[in-house]
Amino acid sequence: MSDHIDGPRQIGDPAADVTDLFAFISPENPKNTVVALNVFPSAGVSAVFSNAVNHSIAIRRVTVAGTGNDAKFKADDQEIRFSCRFDLLQRQGEKTVQRGTLTCPDGQALGFVVNDEQGASTPDGVYRVFAGLRSDPFLLGWVGFKKVPNLLQHDNVLAIVIEFDTQRVLHPEEASLFGVIAETTPLAAGINPVDRPPLRYDWVGRPEQTNMRLNNGALQDVDDLRDLWNQQTPFAISQDLKPMFHTRLVDSLNAWDMRDGKADWTPEAIAAAANVYLDDFMLFDVAKPITDQSYLEIEKSTLRGTPYQTGGGRTVDAHDIDILMTWMVNNDREFLSGGSPAATKPGIKTFPYEASPNSELQTVADTAELAASPDQVWSLIGKFGDLTWHPLAASIKMTGEGVGQLRTIETIDGKQIIERLEALDHSQRLYRYTNVSGLGVVDYTGTFDLKPKGSGCSVEWRVQFLADNQPTLIVRTIVATLMKVGFGALAKRFGVLQ
Amino acid sequence: MIEAPEIELAYTLTDGEIAVNNLESARRHSWSRFWRDPIRPGIAESIVEQELLTAQFLSDMGALNRLDTLLQCLDRVDATSRRTTLIRAQIASMEHRFAEAKRHLDKIGDWGDLADAVNRLSLSIDQACGDRLAYVLESRRQFAQSSARLEDLVPLGALLVDLGRFDEADQVYARALREYKDVSPFAIAWVCFQRGVLWGELCPESQPGRAEEWYRRALGYLPSYVKARVHLSEICLRTGAVGTAQALLLPVISRGDPEVNWRLADVLAASGRTAEAETQLADARNGFEALLAKYLLAFADHGSEFYSSSGKDPQRALELSMVNLKNRPTLRAFERAYEAAVEARDTKTATNVLTAARKKWGGTQAFALSRLALARADSGSREGADVA
C-alpha cells in the first residue's frame, strides 16, 4: 500500500529519547542522593527499554570559576558514571519479563527486573536501582508563551532511578557541588568506518536546552541546531561551535525576555546567562537543601554575584518550566505559572519516588446502521433525559437543565447509574456524557454520534473509562451489554440499513 | 548492474520484538490520549505516524479503518484547522486518493510551520502519480543533501528506481544505511526491503539471490515484517524451498493481509495440498475484495496482480489495473495495465495503453528498460516483450 514511498517521516526509536533528568536528596534517607533518567516520551503501558541503548548518568565535581557577568561553572575531568543496559524480552509463563544491569561507578554490576517496584540493591547497600514505567512527572503547561493544560497529562515514561550513598560515592567533604548529565548511546560504538566521533542518540543537562533555548519558536528563519547540539559531547561542547551556540542562546534569551513586552535583562546579563547555559549540566550541591523550588537557584545566584543558598538540583515535583520561564521572561520579577497547577501525579516519598504509571483509558464502541432518517432516529435518542427506547432502563429521573444536568437511571435489575450531560449539539447530532456513579469507574465518558449514511443513518456509541477497584473486564462487559441491547432495540424499531 | 559496496551497521539496533511491542503499546496509548482530548496538539499526528508504521511493517489492515475513525472525530471537533486538513491529506494519500489529497493541500495558502510537512507530502503524491518527476527529483536531492536522513534518502532511492537509474538508487540506499544514526529496526528493515524489491522485481535483470539476501536481512532486523516475508516466500517457492516458504507465511497469516493467503495458496498448491490451497485462495479473494470495496484505489494494483496470477480472473485483473492506471499513470501502472489487457485478450485496450505509455514515458530511460519498449502497438502481441 505504501509502495509510493510515503513512508513514516520520523523513524527513530523513541525508547532512545531522553525526556528528563533529576537530582535530589533522597526523601527516605537524607544521607542518600537520587539521580533519575527518564526516556521514551508517551510510552504505552507495556513499553520496555531498548536492548540496543546504553543509558548513562554521569556526574562530575564542579567548581564556581566566576561570578556575576563572569559566571562560570567548571567541571572536573573525572567522572562518576552509572550505566544501564537492558536484555531482550523473556517469557516467564504467561508473562513477559525484561531484565537489566546497572554498572555502578565502582564497577559493581547490579542486576534487576524491569518494573519491580522494590528495585535491586548492591550487597553493600551503597546502590539501589529501579527501572520501569512511571507516570511522566513533567509539567508542560506552555506552548510558546501561551498557557495550556499540561500537554503531557496522563502520559508515562520509562524511568531509571538510582539511589546511592552520598558519602561513599560523591565524597562531599572534598567539595559538594556537582554537575550531572544523562545520555543514551549505542552499545557498540567502536566501529566507525569514516572515523567519526562516537555516536550519541540523545543527552540532557538542564532540561529544555534544545527545545526552549536553542530552538526558540519566536526566532524566524533560523536553522534548527538541535541535532547538532545532540551530537555534542556532554561536558565538552566543541570549542569551534561554541560561538555559534552562544549567539543562538543570546538571540533566544533576548526573545524570551521580550515575550511580555518588558526588558528585564541587560545585554551583559543575557550574554553571561548564555555562557552558563553553554556548560550544559544540571548543578546540585549535596551539602544544601534541594527543594521543589531550588531548581536553577545555583545558576541564578552565581550570575547575580551572590552565594547560592540551596542545593539546586531538580526534584520530581519541581515546576521546572515555570521556574525557567519566570527567569527567562522577567528575570524572576513575577512568578509565571503555566496552564496547569501540577503534573498528572505528584512524586512519592518512597523509592522509586516517581509515581506509578497512569492507566490506559479503555474504549468500548459499537455502531448501528439504521434504516431511518437521521432526524427520525435523533428525535428518539437525542434526548439525554429520555431512555425509554432502551430495554434495560426501567426509569429515569432528571435533575437540572441543559449541559450539566444529571440523569439517574434505574436499571431493570435494580442498579442505579447517575450520568451527567457534558455536551450536546443537535446540529451535529452528538452528545457526550460522563458517569458520576453506579458503574465502578472513573474518567468515564460516553458519546452518541449520529451521522447520515446512504438512505439511513449510522449511530456510534463510544465509551471510554478506567475501572475503579474492579476488573476492567467486568466494566467492559456491562458497557458492551448496554450497547448491544440498546442497539438491538433500535434495529428492531427502525430496521437495519441494507 | 553494480551493487554498491556494503558497510555493516556499526552498532546494535533495538530488537524487533521490543520495537514492535513498543510501537503497539505507544499506538494504543496515543489513541487513549486522543479520546480524552482529540484537539490536544501532536496526538492525532502521532497516531497517523504510528498507524502508518503498523500498516507498512505489520500489514495491520485495521490501520486504515482506525485512521478513518480518527478523521471522523477530527471532522467533528476541529474540522477547519490546518492540522486537520493536513491529516486529511495524509490519510487520503495513504489510501491512494491522490487527487483528493492534492485538493486538501491546495485549500490552505499559507501553511506556516506545517509547510515542510506539506511540501514533503506533495512530493510523495507527485512521485506516486508519476507527475513532475524532474522537480520531485531535484527536491529530493536537495533534502538528501541537506539532511542525509534515511527518511529523505529512501524516497530518493525509490524515485531513482522509477526513473530506471538502478545503480544510483542502490548507492542511495547504501548511503541511507551508512548514515542512519538511530536505533529503530523499522528504518533499517525498510531500506533492506527496498533493496530486495530493487534487485528482485524492478531492475531489468532480476537477481533473486541478491533480493533474497536483502529480504533475509530485513527479517533479521524485524521478524514481523509481513511484506518481507511475503516477498521472500515467493523467491523460496520459485527456488523449490517450499517448506521455507510456508514457514515464512504461517506465523503471519492472522495479520489479515490477503497477500499472505495468496502466497500460502501457491505454496500449498506446490506441495500438492490442493484443497487447503483452494481454501487459502478463497480467503485471499475474499480479503482482496473486502479491501477493494473500501479502499479501491489503495489496493487496485495488488488486486490486479492477484487476479492476473493465482486469482485467475483476467477480466477483473484488467478492470483493476485500469482503475490504478487512471489514478496514478506511472510507468509501472502502464506495464501492469498492458499485461492485464494482453492476458484478457483485449487487444484494443492493450494497444491504447501502450500508445498512451509511449506518449507519456516514451522518451525516458525507464521506458527504454521497460518491458513495454519491445511490445508491439498494433496487436498487443507478446512478441518480443516478456510480460509474464
Coordinates of C-alpha atoms in Angstrom, one line a residue, chain A residues 1-17 40 42-53 87-89 91 96 98 143 149-156 158 186-194 196 199-201 227 231 358-363 427-430 443 449-451 460 462 464 466, chain B residues 7-15 17-19 21-23 25-26 28-30 32-33 35-36 40-41 49 52-53 55-57 64 69 72 75-77 90 93-96 98 116-117 120-121 124-125 127-128 140 149-151 154-155 158 173 178-187 190 194 227 298-299 301-302 328 332:
Chain A
M1 CA 0.0 0.0 0.0
S2 CA 2.8 2.4 0.8
D3 CA 4.6 1.5 -2.4
H4 CA 4.7 5.1 -3.4
I5 CA 7.2 5.6 -0.6
D6 CA 5.0 7.6 1.6
G7 CA 6.9 6.1 4.5
P8 CA 6.9 7.4 8.0
R9 CA 8.6 10.7 8.4
Q10 CA 10.3 10.0 11.6
I11 CA 11.8 6.6 12.1
G12 CA 13.7 6.9 15.2
D13 CA 13.3 4.8 18.2
P14 CA 11.5 6.8 20.9
A15 CA 13.0 4.5 23.5
A16 CA 16.3 6.3 23.0
D17 CA 14.9 9.7 23.6
F40 CA 10.6 7.2 25.9
S42 CA 4.4 8.9 25.8
A43 CA 5.3 5.3 26.5
G44 CA 2.5 2.8 26.4
V45 CA 1.6 0.7 29.4
S46 CA 3.6 -2.3 28.1
A47 CA 6.6 -0.3 26.9
V48 CA 10.0 -1.8 27.6
F49 CA 13.5 -0.5 27.3
S50 CA 15.6 -0.8 24.1
N51 CA 18.2 -3.6 24.3
A52 CA 20.4 -1.6 22.0
V53 CA 20.9 1.5 24.1
D87 CA 18.2 -7.5 27.8
L88 CA 15.9 -9.0 25.3
L89 CA 12.4 -9.9 26.4
R91 CA 8.9 -15.4 28.7
T96 CA 7.0 -11.3 29.5
Q98 CA 12.8 -7.7 30.9
V143 CA 3.1 26.4 24.2
P149 CA -3.3 22.4 30.1
N150 CA -0.5 20.0 30.8
L151 CA 0.4 18.7 27.4
L152 CA 1.8 15.5 29.0
Q153 CA -1.3 14.8 31.1
H154 CA -1.8 11.0 31.6
D155 CA 1.5 10.2 29.9
N156 CA 4.0 7.7 31.0
L158 CA 10.4 4.7 31.3
P186 CA 24.9 3.0 21.2
L187 CA 26.1 -0.2 22.8
A188 CA 28.9 -0.9 20.5
A189 CA 30.3 2.5 19.3
G190 CA 33.8 1.3 18.4
I191 CA 33.4 0.8 14.7
N192 CA 33.2 4.0 12.7
P193 CA 34.2 3.4 9.1
V194 CA 34.8 7.0 8.3
R196 CA 33.6 9.9 13.0
L199 CA 27.5 8.4 18.1
R200 CA 25.2 9.6 20.8
Y201 CA 21.4 9.3 20.5
D227 CA 20.6 17.8 16.0
Q231 CA 25.8 15.3 18.8
N358 CA -1.1 6.1 34.5
S359 CA -3.6 3.5 33.4
E360 CA -4.7 3.5 29.8
L361 CA -8.2 4.6 29.1
Q362 CA -10.3 1.6 28.0
T363 CA -12.6 2.0 25.0
S427 CA -26.9 20.2 14.6
Q428 CA -24.2 17.6 14.7
R429 CA -26.5 15.1 16.3
L430 CA -24.0 14.4 19.0
D443 CA -12.8 9.0 33.9
D449 CA -22.7 10.3 17.5
L450 CA -25.2 10.0 14.7
K451 CA -24.4 10.6 11.0
E460 CA -21.8 5.3 17.0
R462 CA -18.4 5.1 22.3
Q464 CA -14.0 5.4 27.5
L466 CA -10.9 3.5 33.7
Chain B
I7 CA 29.1 -1.4 5.1
E8 CA 27.9 -3.2 8.1
L9 CA 26.0 -1.2 10.7
A10 CA 28.3 -0.1 13.4
Y11 CA 26.1 -0.8 16.3
T12 CA 23.1 -2.8 17.5
L13 CA 19.5 -1.9 16.7
T14 CA 16.6 -2.4 19.1
D15 CA 15.4 -5.9 18.9
E17 CA 10.2 -7.9 19.2
I18 CA 10.9 -5.0 21.5
A19 CA 10.3 -2.4 18.8
N21 CA 5.9 -4.3 21.4
N22 CA 6.7 -0.6 22.0
L23 CA 5.0 0.5 18.8
S25 CA 1.9 0.0 23.2
A26 CA 2.6 3.5 22.1
R28 CA -2.8 2.2 22.0
H29 CA -1.6 4.9 24.4
S30 CA -1.9 7.6 21.6
S32 CA -6.2 6.7 24.7
R33 CA -4.9 10.2 24.8
W35 CA -10.1 10.1 23.1
R36 CA -9.5 12.1 26.2
R40 CA -4.6 18.3 22.0
P41 CA -1.6 19.2 19.8
E49 CA 2.7 8.1 12.1
L52 CA 1.4 4.1 9.1
L53 CA 4.2 2.1 10.7
A55 CA 0.2 -0.8 8.3
Q56 CA 3.5 -0.7 6.4
F57 CA 5.5 -3.2 8.5
L64 CA -6.9 2.3 7.6
T69 CA -12.3 6.9 12.6
Q72 CA -14.3 11.4 11.5
D75 CA -14.2 16.4 11.5
R76 CA -16.5 16.8 14.4
V77 CA -14.3 18.7 16.7
Q90 CA -2.1 12.4 4.6
S93 CA -2.6 9.9 0.2
M94 CA -2.2 6.7 2.2
E95 CA -5.4 5.4 0.6
H96 CA -4.2 6.5 -2.8
F98 CA -4.2 11.3 -4.6
D116 CA 7.7 21.4 5.4
A117 CA 5.3 18.5 6.1
R120 CA 7.1 16.5 1.6
L121 CA 3.6 15.1 1.2
S124 CA 5.2 11.9 -2.3
I125 CA 1.9 12.4 -4.1
Q127 CA 6.0 10.7 -7.1
A128 CA 3.2 8.2 -6.6
R140 CA 14.5 15.0 -3.1
R149 CA 18.4 11.3 6.8
L150 CA 17.1 7.9 6.0
E151 CA 13.6 9.4 5.7
V154 CA 14.8 6.2 0.8
P155 CA 12.2 8.2 -1.2
A158 CA 12.7 4.8 -4.9
Y173 CA 20.0 3.1 -0.3
R178 CA 25.6 4.2 6.4
E179 CA 24.1 7.5 7.5
Y180 CA 21.5 6.1 9.8
K181 CA 22.1 7.4 13.3
D182 CA 19.3 6.0 15.3
V183 CA 18.3 2.6 16.7
S184 CA 15.0 1.7 15.2
P185 CA 14.9 -1.6 13.3
F186 CA 11.9 -0.4 11.3
A187 CA 14.1 2.1 9.4
W190 CA 12.7 -0.7 5.3
Q194 CA 13.6 -1.7 -0.7
K227 CA 5.8 -7.8 3.3
A298 CA -5.2 1.7 -2.5
F299 CA -5.4 -1.9 -3.4
D301 CA -2.7 -2.6 -8.2
H302 CA -2.1 -5.5 -5.8
R328 CA -1.7 7.1 -11.0
R332 CA 4.6 0.6 -13.6

